[in-house]
Amino acid sequence: RSRRCWRSRTMSRFRLWLLDILMGKEKNGMAIVYATLIIKDKKTLEQVPAILREQVEQILEDLEVKL
């Protein structure tokens, strides 16, 4: 019984987290992901979605990463 309750709470949290991402409230986290991928040479700045590009550029500048 408690296991089902835990699973239900976890799914509720997951749904709220996913909704935050879909509604754009988690942009900063995605900007960090893209900055990391750029540093690892897996992505380029041109491949970053326009809505995140400015944040990614700022993160890279803060980390003193030259492109």
mmCIF file of C-alpha atoms in Angstrom:
data_model
loop_
_atom_site.group_PDB
_atom_site.id
_atom_site.type_symbol
_atom_site.label_atom_id
_atom_site.label_comp_id
_atom_site.label_asym_id
_atom_site.label_seq_id
_atom_site.Cartn_x
_atom_site.Cartn_y
_atom_site.Cartn_z
ATOM 1 C CA ARG A 1 0.000 0.000 0.000
ATOM 2 C CA SER A 2 2.725 2.495 0.874
ATOM 3 C CA ARG A 3 4.616 1.484 -2.237
ATOM 4 C CA ARG A 4 1.679 2.466 -4.430
ATOM 5 C CA CYS A 5 1.396 5.784 -2.585
ATOM 6 C CA TRP A 6 5.112 6.468 -3.151
ATOM 7 C CA ARG A 7 4.751 5.592 -6.837
ATOM 8 C CA SER A 8 1.775 7.898 -7.172
ATOM 9 C CA ARG A 9 3.632 10.820 -5.543
ATOM 10 C CA THR A 10 6.658 10.198 -7.754
ATOM 11 C CA MET A 11 4.527 10.196 -10.896
ATOM 12 C CA SER A 12 2.812 13.407 -9.774
ATOM 13 C CA ARG A 13 6.173 15.100 -9.267
ATOM 14 C CA PHE A 14 7.363 13.829 -12.624
ATOM 15 C CA ARG A 15 4.256 15.192 -14.361
ATOM 16 C CA LEU A 16 4.727 18.600 -12.730
ATOM 17 C CA TRP A 17 8.414 18.631 -13.713
ATOM 18 C CA LEU A 18 7.553 17.694 -17.295
ATOM 19 C CA LEU A 19 4.864 20.360 -17.411
ATOM 20 C CA ASP A 20 7.412 22.942 -16.216
ATOM 21 C CA ILE A 21 9.729 21.949 -19.046
ATOM 22 C CA LEU A 22 6.981 22.031 -21.647
ATOM 23 C CA MET A 23 5.804 25.422 -20.423
ATOM 24 C CA GLY A 24 9.339 26.812 -20.638
ATOM 25 C CA LYS A 25 10.059 27.193 -16.942
ATOM 26 C CA GLU A 26 13.078 24.921 -17.164
ATOM 27 C CA LYS A 27 14.929 26.878 -19.845
ATOM 28 C CA ASN A 28 17.962 27.525 -17.660
ATOM 29 C CA GLY A 29 18.494 23.792 -17.136
ATOM 30 C CA MET A 30 18.343 23.148 -20.861
ATOM 31 C CA ALA A 31 20.747 26.022 -21.496
ATOM 32 C CA ILE A 32 23.228 24.322 -19.175
ATOM 33 C CA VAL A 33 22.779 21.052 -21.062
ATOM 34 C CA TYR A 34 23.439 22.754 -24.400
ATOM 35 C CA ALA A 35 26.462 24.635 -23.015
ATOM 36 C CA THR A 36 27.879 21.337 -21.784
ATOM 37 C CA LEU A 37 27.329 19.705 -25.175
ATOM 38 C CA ILE A 38 29.062 22.634 -26.884
ATOM 39 C CA ILE A 39 32.045 22.367 -24.548
ATOM 40 C CA LYS A 40 32.270 18.633 -25.330
ATOM 41 C CA ASP A 41 32.102 19.388 -29.085
ATOM 42 C CA LYS A 42 28.861 17.429 -29.458
ATOM 43 C CA LYS A 43 26.819 20.485 -30.556
ATOM 44 C CA THR A 44 27.504 23.900 -32.022
ATOM 45 C CA LEU A 45 25.969 27.219 -31.031
ATOM 46 C CA GLU A 46 24.056 27.195 -34.310
ATOM 47 C CA GLN A 47 22.334 23.963 -33.224
ATOM 48 C CA VAL A 48 20.974 25.571 -30.036
ATOM 49 C CA PRO A 49 17.291 26.567 -30.254
ATOM 50 C CA ALA A 50 16.924 30.314 -30.690
ATOM 51 C CA ILE A 51 14.953 30.667 -27.467
ATOM 52 C CA LEU A 52 17.927 29.311 -25.473
ATOM 53 C CA ARG A 53 20.822 30.747 -27.467
ATOM 54 C CA GLU A 54 21.284 33.925 -25.423
ATOM 55 C CA GLN A 55 21.361 31.980 -22.151
ATOM 56 C CA VAL A 56 23.819 29.462 -23.584
ATOM 57 C CA GLU A 57 26.079 32.264 -24.812
ATOM 58 C CA GLN A 58 25.995 33.823 -21.338
ATOM 59 C CA ILE A 59 26.871 30.518 -19.661
ATOM 60 C CA LEU A 60 29.773 29.971 -22.053
ATOM 61 C CA GLU A 61 30.978 33.539 -21.475
ATOM 62 C CA ASP A 62 30.789 33.055 -17.694
ATOM 63 C CA LEU A 63 32.886 29.899 -18.056
ATOM 64 C CA GLU A 64 35.341 31.792 -20.281
ATOM 65 C CA VAL A 65 34.822 29.339 -23.147
ATOM 66 C CA LYS A 66 36.006 30.622 -26.515
ATOM 67 C CA LEU A 67 34.058 29.546 -29.562
#
